[in-house]
Amino acid sequence: MNDAVKQPKALFQFSDQRLQYQGRTVLDNLSLSIASGERVALIGESGAGKSTLLKALREQRPDQVAWCPQQPGLVPILSTFHNIYMGALSSHSLAYNLVNLIKPLPGALNIVEPIAKQLGLEQHLFSSTDKLSGGQQQRTSIGRALIQQRGIFLGDEPVANVDEYQGVALLQLICQSHDTVVLALHDIAQALSICTRIIGLQDGAIVLDAPSEQLQASDLAGLYGAS
Amino acid sequence: MALSTPKSGTPSGTNSNNSSASALRNISFWFAVSALICLLLVDIDIGTADPWAELGLMTAGALSPSVWSWPTLLSSLANTFAFALQGVTIAAIAGFVLALGYRFTLVRAFCAFIRSIHELFWALLFMQVAGLSSLTGLLAIAIPYAGTLAKIYGELFEEVDPAPANNLPHTASRLSHFFYSVVPLAWRSMATYTSYRFECAIRSSAILGFVGLPTLGFHLETALSDGHYSEAAAFFYALLLLIGTLRLWLHKRMLPIYLVAVFYYLPPQATISWQLLVRFVTEDIVPAPLRGQALLSGETSNNFVQWFNLLWQQQVWPGLVNTVLLGQISLVFTGLLALALLPLNSSLFIQRRWKRGIGDSILILLRTLPEYLLAFIGLLILGPSMLPAILALGIHNGAIIGHLLGRYTEELDLRADSSSGITLYFYEVLPRIYRQFLAFLFYRWEVILRETAILGILGIATLGFYIDSAFETFRFDVALLLILVSAALNISVDQFARYLRQRLQLKTVPESL
């Protein structure tokens, strides 16, 4: 980790920073650097500052980040197709986007359909997202991130609402499609199996930062409950 | 990698039942198509040779307001305020009492009936027996507003949290129950809605001047008709100022003082000739062929059928058709305008606070202008056709709905990575607010139709045109019949809008509409 020669260029960098959420300091004296190619899991109790940290990461490179918030924030009456396509709005002209809103265009379908298939959503492509289950909505939200084809994926509990088996598969899909991945996760087993680096947050500070191969589930248990 | 689909998923994903948008889209499509067809059937030509010249004169007048008589201006301002405050006070009391019995169908029907008749029609009716008196002005506002407030209060009472009422001992009397567990919970909403209605009542009061009562509208009509635009501008600004500054000086604590003042200044009175009243009720409004005839005789009923048929062909049917056509076009135009105007006071589209302040002021100004006055000005500029009426109804109602929608967008919870500008509008905002938008529009439908009928008084051939002509020729039986027809139309549209709201599962709680 500290091998200066081998360390690739840092994508995200914090040095002694204070992060706030709604005027309240959540993380203080934060020093952290995340390099390209890393797969980082943020672990900690709710309220420990995972979401705030993710938000701050996104603000550092908003144009390179595919964003997957905890609340999918889908547009309820629009279809799965449209909600996935919304990730690609900025790479099409306004006229194209507006026509596609009224009548799905073949070009857009060609991009969205394979993604929906990967996510197991092909049967629900033209269902409104308010008719989907929580897990389906979350997969739609991942689809919106995938369609952006960006190098960095930032996800806040992106698979919290799907079952364990599907969750791992989805996380693998996310890691295949992005160079750098930072995830807030509550499932320690998932974190250890998917990510290369674990960052533990507790009481507004980083209390653990280590490669996952050096860690075991029991090392992380202390991050929850006991404090 | 393909993930297995949970069993809960329907076998055919393309099933249209799975799309919440399709029902909303269909209804919008058919409304738009119907409005386009209506547009082909009505006259929307510009009738004046040079509308720009008239508009130029008006603009010049608007920029150089002049008061020809301060006492006249101030007294008409005071009258406008007095009628509105008296009317809404009486309406609130009567509406409250009616709301107590709102679960009875008969009471509901009665309320629907009295509010389906426009305040101008009530004024025209009362003028026949009470003349151009302060009582006429008061009743013209109080009666339809009582119907509206009863409906709102009644619905508010039905919607309050039942828990406090259930926790009271059952021995208490029903009315004590009501005053302790229902009224306190509904009170805030009632006060908010009543104060909104008061603003509407000032508009109504001003408009009563167009049929002769001594409010701002009376002088506005005279000055505008004579082309004295500078003088008209003074009355116009007085109206805007009155409505615009209400919040600054009409405080709750001061209300009793204002109330005493308006009843002292303009006591509701009229010299009613009882003879005239009896004649009006027992003769004038009775259909001509039935007057003084044996009701059951074959000849009388023959005459009556003939009388009615002729009336139907010459007045009722054309009036109804034109009212519906104009109402439908105006409704859709209102909707389009509301959707176009809503970004003006939404922070999603205008980030700078001062710029949004300007946008907000424009919307408030547009909704402050009464449709009737806008249509009157439009007729002077554009000449007699349906065009000024469509514009007037659309601008006033579109600004009201646009303003509410703009505020509603502030509550939307958008993702940090959402788009901006036009894309944001169409992909994020419009789909999210569409249900609310339709709910607002359907609430407004009845109001738009009521106004459509009334604009006939200005010469557009809707029901109001035939009603006004009947009053002018002292054919009160015809006038009453036409007023009842217009009431029936409003009630039907209100019912239909209610049905649509329920079918589309739109929010049924009335906002400040």
Coordinates of C-alpha atoms in Angstrom, one line a residue, chain B residues 197-430:
Chain B
R197 CA -61.5 32.5 -1.3
F198 CA -61.6 36.1 0.0
E199 CA -59.0 37.0 -2.7
C200 CA -61.4 35.5 -5.2
A201 CA -64.3 37.4 -3.7
I202 CA -62.5 40.7 -4.3
R203 CA -62.2 39.8 -8.0
S204 CA -65.9 38.8 -8.1
S205 CA -66.8 42.0 -6.3
A206 CA -64.9 44.1 -8.8
I207 CA -66.5 42.2 -11.7
L208 CA -70.0 42.9 -10.2
G209 CA -69.4 46.5 -11.4
F210 CA -69.7 45.3 -15.0
V211 CA -73.5 44.7 -14.4
G212 CA -73.9 48.1 -12.6
L213 CA -72.9 47.7 -8.9
P214 CA -70.7 50.6 -7.7
T215 CA -67.4 48.6 -7.5
L216 CA -64.2 49.1 -9.5
G217 CA -65.5 47.1 -12.4
F218 CA -68.2 49.7 -13.0
H219 CA -65.7 52.5 -13.7
L220 CA -63.3 50.1 -15.4
E221 CA -66.0 49.2 -17.9
T222 CA -67.0 52.8 -18.5
A223 CA -63.4 54.0 -19.0
L224 CA -62.4 51.1 -21.2
S225 CA -65.5 51.3 -23.4
D226 CA -64.9 55.0 -23.9
G227 CA -61.3 54.4 -24.7
H228 CA -60.1 56.5 -21.7
Y229 CA -57.3 54.1 -21.0
S230 CA -55.3 56.3 -18.6
E231 CA -58.4 56.5 -16.3
A232 CA -59.0 52.8 -16.7
A233 CA -55.4 52.2 -15.8
A234 CA -55.9 54.0 -12.4
F235 CA -58.8 51.7 -11.5
F236 CA -56.9 48.7 -12.8
Y237 CA -53.9 49.5 -10.6
A238 CA -56.2 50.1 -7.6
L239 CA -57.6 46.6 -8.0
L240 CA -54.1 45.1 -8.3
L241 CA -52.9 47.1 -5.3
L242 CA -55.9 46.0 -3.2
I243 CA -55.3 42.3 -3.9
G244 CA -51.6 42.5 -3.8
T245 CA -51.3 44.2 -0.4
L246 CA -54.0 42.2 1.4
R247 CA -51.5 40.2 3.3
L248 CA -49.9 43.4 4.6
W249 CA -52.9 44.9 6.3
L250 CA -55.7 42.3 6.6
H251 CA -54.5 40.6 9.8
K252 CA -56.6 38.1 11.8
R253 CA -56.6 40.4 14.8
M254 CA -57.9 43.3 12.8
L255 CA -60.7 41.3 11.1
P256 CA -63.4 42.3 13.6
I257 CA -62.6 46.0 13.1
Y258 CA -62.8 45.7 9.4
L259 CA -66.0 43.8 9.7
V260 CA -67.7 46.4 11.8
A261 CA -66.3 49.0 9.4
V262 CA -67.7 47.5 6.2
F263 CA -71.1 46.8 7.7
Y264 CA -71.2 50.4 9.0
Y265 CA -69.9 51.8 5.7
L266 CA -72.2 49.8 3.4
P267 CA -75.1 48.3 5.4
P268 CA -76.8 45.6 3.3
Q269 CA -80.2 47.2 2.4
A270 CA -82.6 47.5 -0.4
T271 CA -85.9 49.0 -1.0
I272 CA -87.8 45.9 -2.0
S273 CA -91.3 46.3 -3.3
W274 CA -93.1 43.3 -2.0
Q275 CA -95.6 43.6 -4.8
L276 CA -92.7 43.4 -7.3
L277 CA -91.2 40.5 -5.5
V278 CA -94.4 38.5 -5.4
R279 CA -94.9 39.2 -9.1
F280 CA -91.4 38.2 -10.0
V281 CA -91.7 34.9 -8.2
T282 CA -95.2 33.9 -9.1
E283 CA -95.4 35.4 -12.6
D284 CA -92.2 36.7 -14.2
I285 CA -90.1 33.6 -13.8
V286 CA -92.9 31.2 -14.6
P287 CA -92.6 30.0 -18.2
A288 CA -94.8 32.3 -20.3
P289 CA -97.2 29.7 -21.6
L290 CA -98.0 28.5 -18.1
R291 CA -98.8 31.9 -16.6
G292 CA -102.4 32.0 -15.3
Q293 CA -103.3 28.8 -17.1
A294 CA -104.7 25.6 -15.9
L295 CA -101.6 23.5 -15.7
L296 CA -103.1 20.2 -16.6
S297 CA -105.0 21.3 -19.7
G298 CA -103.8 19.8 -23.0
E299 CA -103.6 23.2 -24.7
T300 CA -101.3 24.6 -22.0
S301 CA -98.9 21.7 -22.2
N302 CA -98.9 21.9 -26.0
N303 CA -98.0 25.6 -25.8
F304 CA -95.4 24.8 -23.3
V305 CA -93.8 22.1 -25.4
Q306 CA -93.8 24.5 -28.4
W307 CA -92.3 27.3 -26.3
F308 CA -89.6 25.0 -25.0
N309 CA -88.8 23.6 -28.4
L310 CA -88.3 27.0 -29.9
L311 CA -86.2 28.1 -27.0
W312 CA -84.1 24.9 -27.2
Q313 CA -83.4 25.4 -30.9
Q314 CA -82.7 29.1 -30.8
Q315 CA -81.0 29.6 -27.5
V316 CA -80.4 26.7 -25.2
W317 CA -78.7 24.3 -27.7
P318 CA -76.5 26.9 -29.4
G319 CA -75.6 28.4 -26.0
L320 CA -74.7 25.0 -24.6
V321 CA -72.7 24.0 -27.6
N322 CA -70.7 27.2 -27.6
T323 CA -70.1 27.0 -23.8
V324 CA -68.8 23.4 -24.1
L325 CA -66.6 24.2 -27.1
L326 CA -65.1 27.3 -25.6
G327 CA -64.7 25.6 -22.2
Q328 CA -62.9 22.6 -23.7
I329 CA -60.5 24.7 -25.7
S330 CA -59.8 27.0 -22.7
L331 CA -59.3 24.0 -20.4
V332 CA -56.6 22.5 -22.6
F333 CA -55.0 25.9 -23.3
T334 CA -55.0 26.5 -19.5
G335 CA -53.2 23.2 -19.0
L336 CA -50.6 23.9 -21.7
L337 CA -50.0 27.4 -20.3
A338 CA -49.7 26.1 -16.7
L339 CA -47.0 23.6 -17.8
A340 CA -45.2 26.3 -19.7
L341 CA -45.3 28.8 -16.8
L342 CA -44.4 26.5 -13.9
P343 CA -40.6 26.9 -14.3
L344 CA -41.0 30.6 -13.5
N345 CA -41.2 29.9 -9.8
S346 CA -39.3 26.7 -9.5
S347 CA -35.8 26.6 -8.1
L348 CA -35.1 23.6 -10.3
F349 CA -35.1 25.9 -13.3
I350 CA -34.4 29.3 -12.0
Q351 CA -31.6 29.1 -9.4
R352 CA -31.1 32.8 -8.6
R353 CA -33.5 33.9 -6.0
W354 CA -34.1 37.4 -7.4
K355 CA -34.8 36.1 -10.8
R356 CA -37.3 33.6 -9.4
G357 CA -38.8 36.4 -7.5
I358 CA -39.6 38.2 -10.8
G359 CA -41.0 34.9 -12.2
D360 CA -43.2 34.4 -9.2
S361 CA -44.4 38.0 -9.4
I362 CA -45.4 37.6 -13.0
L363 CA -47.5 34.5 -12.1
I364 CA -49.1 36.2 -9.2
L365 CA -49.9 39.2 -11.4
L366 CA -51.4 37.1 -14.1
R367 CA -53.6 35.1 -11.7
T368 CA -54.7 38.3 -9.9
L369 CA -56.4 39.6 -13.1
P370 CA -60.0 38.4 -13.3
E371 CA -60.8 36.5 -16.5
Y372 CA -63.8 38.7 -17.1
L373 CA -61.7 41.8 -17.2
L374 CA -59.0 40.2 -19.3
A375 CA -61.7 39.0 -21.8
F376 CA -63.2 42.5 -21.9
I377 CA -59.8 44.0 -22.7
G378 CA -59.1 41.2 -25.2
L379 CA -62.3 42.0 -27.0
L380 CA -61.4 45.6 -27.4
I381 CA -58.0 44.7 -28.9
L382 CA -58.9 41.6 -30.9
G383 CA -62.6 42.2 -31.7
P384 CA -65.5 39.9 -31.2
S385 CA -64.6 36.2 -31.4
M386 CA -63.8 33.4 -29.1
L387 CA -60.1 34.2 -29.2
P388 CA -60.1 36.8 -26.4
A389 CA -62.1 34.5 -24.2
I390 CA -59.7 31.6 -24.7
L391 CA -56.7 33.8 -23.9
A392 CA -58.4 35.3 -20.8
L393 CA -59.4 32.0 -19.4
G394 CA -56.1 30.4 -20.2
I395 CA -53.9 33.2 -18.8
H396 CA -55.8 33.5 -15.5
N397 CA -56.3 29.8 -14.8
G398 CA -52.9 28.8 -16.3
A399 CA -51.1 31.2 -13.9
I400 CA -53.0 29.8 -10.9
I401 CA -52.1 26.2 -11.7
G402 CA -48.6 27.0 -12.9
H403 CA -47.9 28.8 -9.6
L404 CA -49.1 25.9 -7.6
L405 CA -47.1 23.4 -9.7
G406 CA -44.0 25.5 -9.5
R407 CA -44.2 25.4 -5.7
Y408 CA -44.9 21.7 -5.8
T409 CA -41.7 21.0 -7.7
E410 CA -39.8 22.3 -4.7
E411 CA -40.8 19.2 -2.8
L412 CA -39.5 16.8 -5.4
D413 CA -36.6 14.7 -4.2
L414 CA -34.2 14.5 -7.2
R415 CA -31.0 12.5 -7.5
A416 CA -27.7 14.3 -7.3
D417 CA -26.9 13.3 -10.8
S418 CA -30.1 14.4 -12.4
S419 CA -30.0 16.4 -15.7
S420 CA -30.8 20.1 -16.0
G421 CA -32.8 22.4 -18.2
I422 CA -35.3 21.1 -20.8
T423 CA -34.2 17.5 -20.3
L424 CA -34.7 17.8 -16.6
Y425 CA -38.2 19.2 -17.2
F426 CA -39.3 16.5 -19.5
Y427 CA -37.6 13.4 -18.0
E428 CA -37.8 14.2 -14.3
V429 CA -40.2 16.9 -13.5
L430 CA -43.1 16.5 -15.9

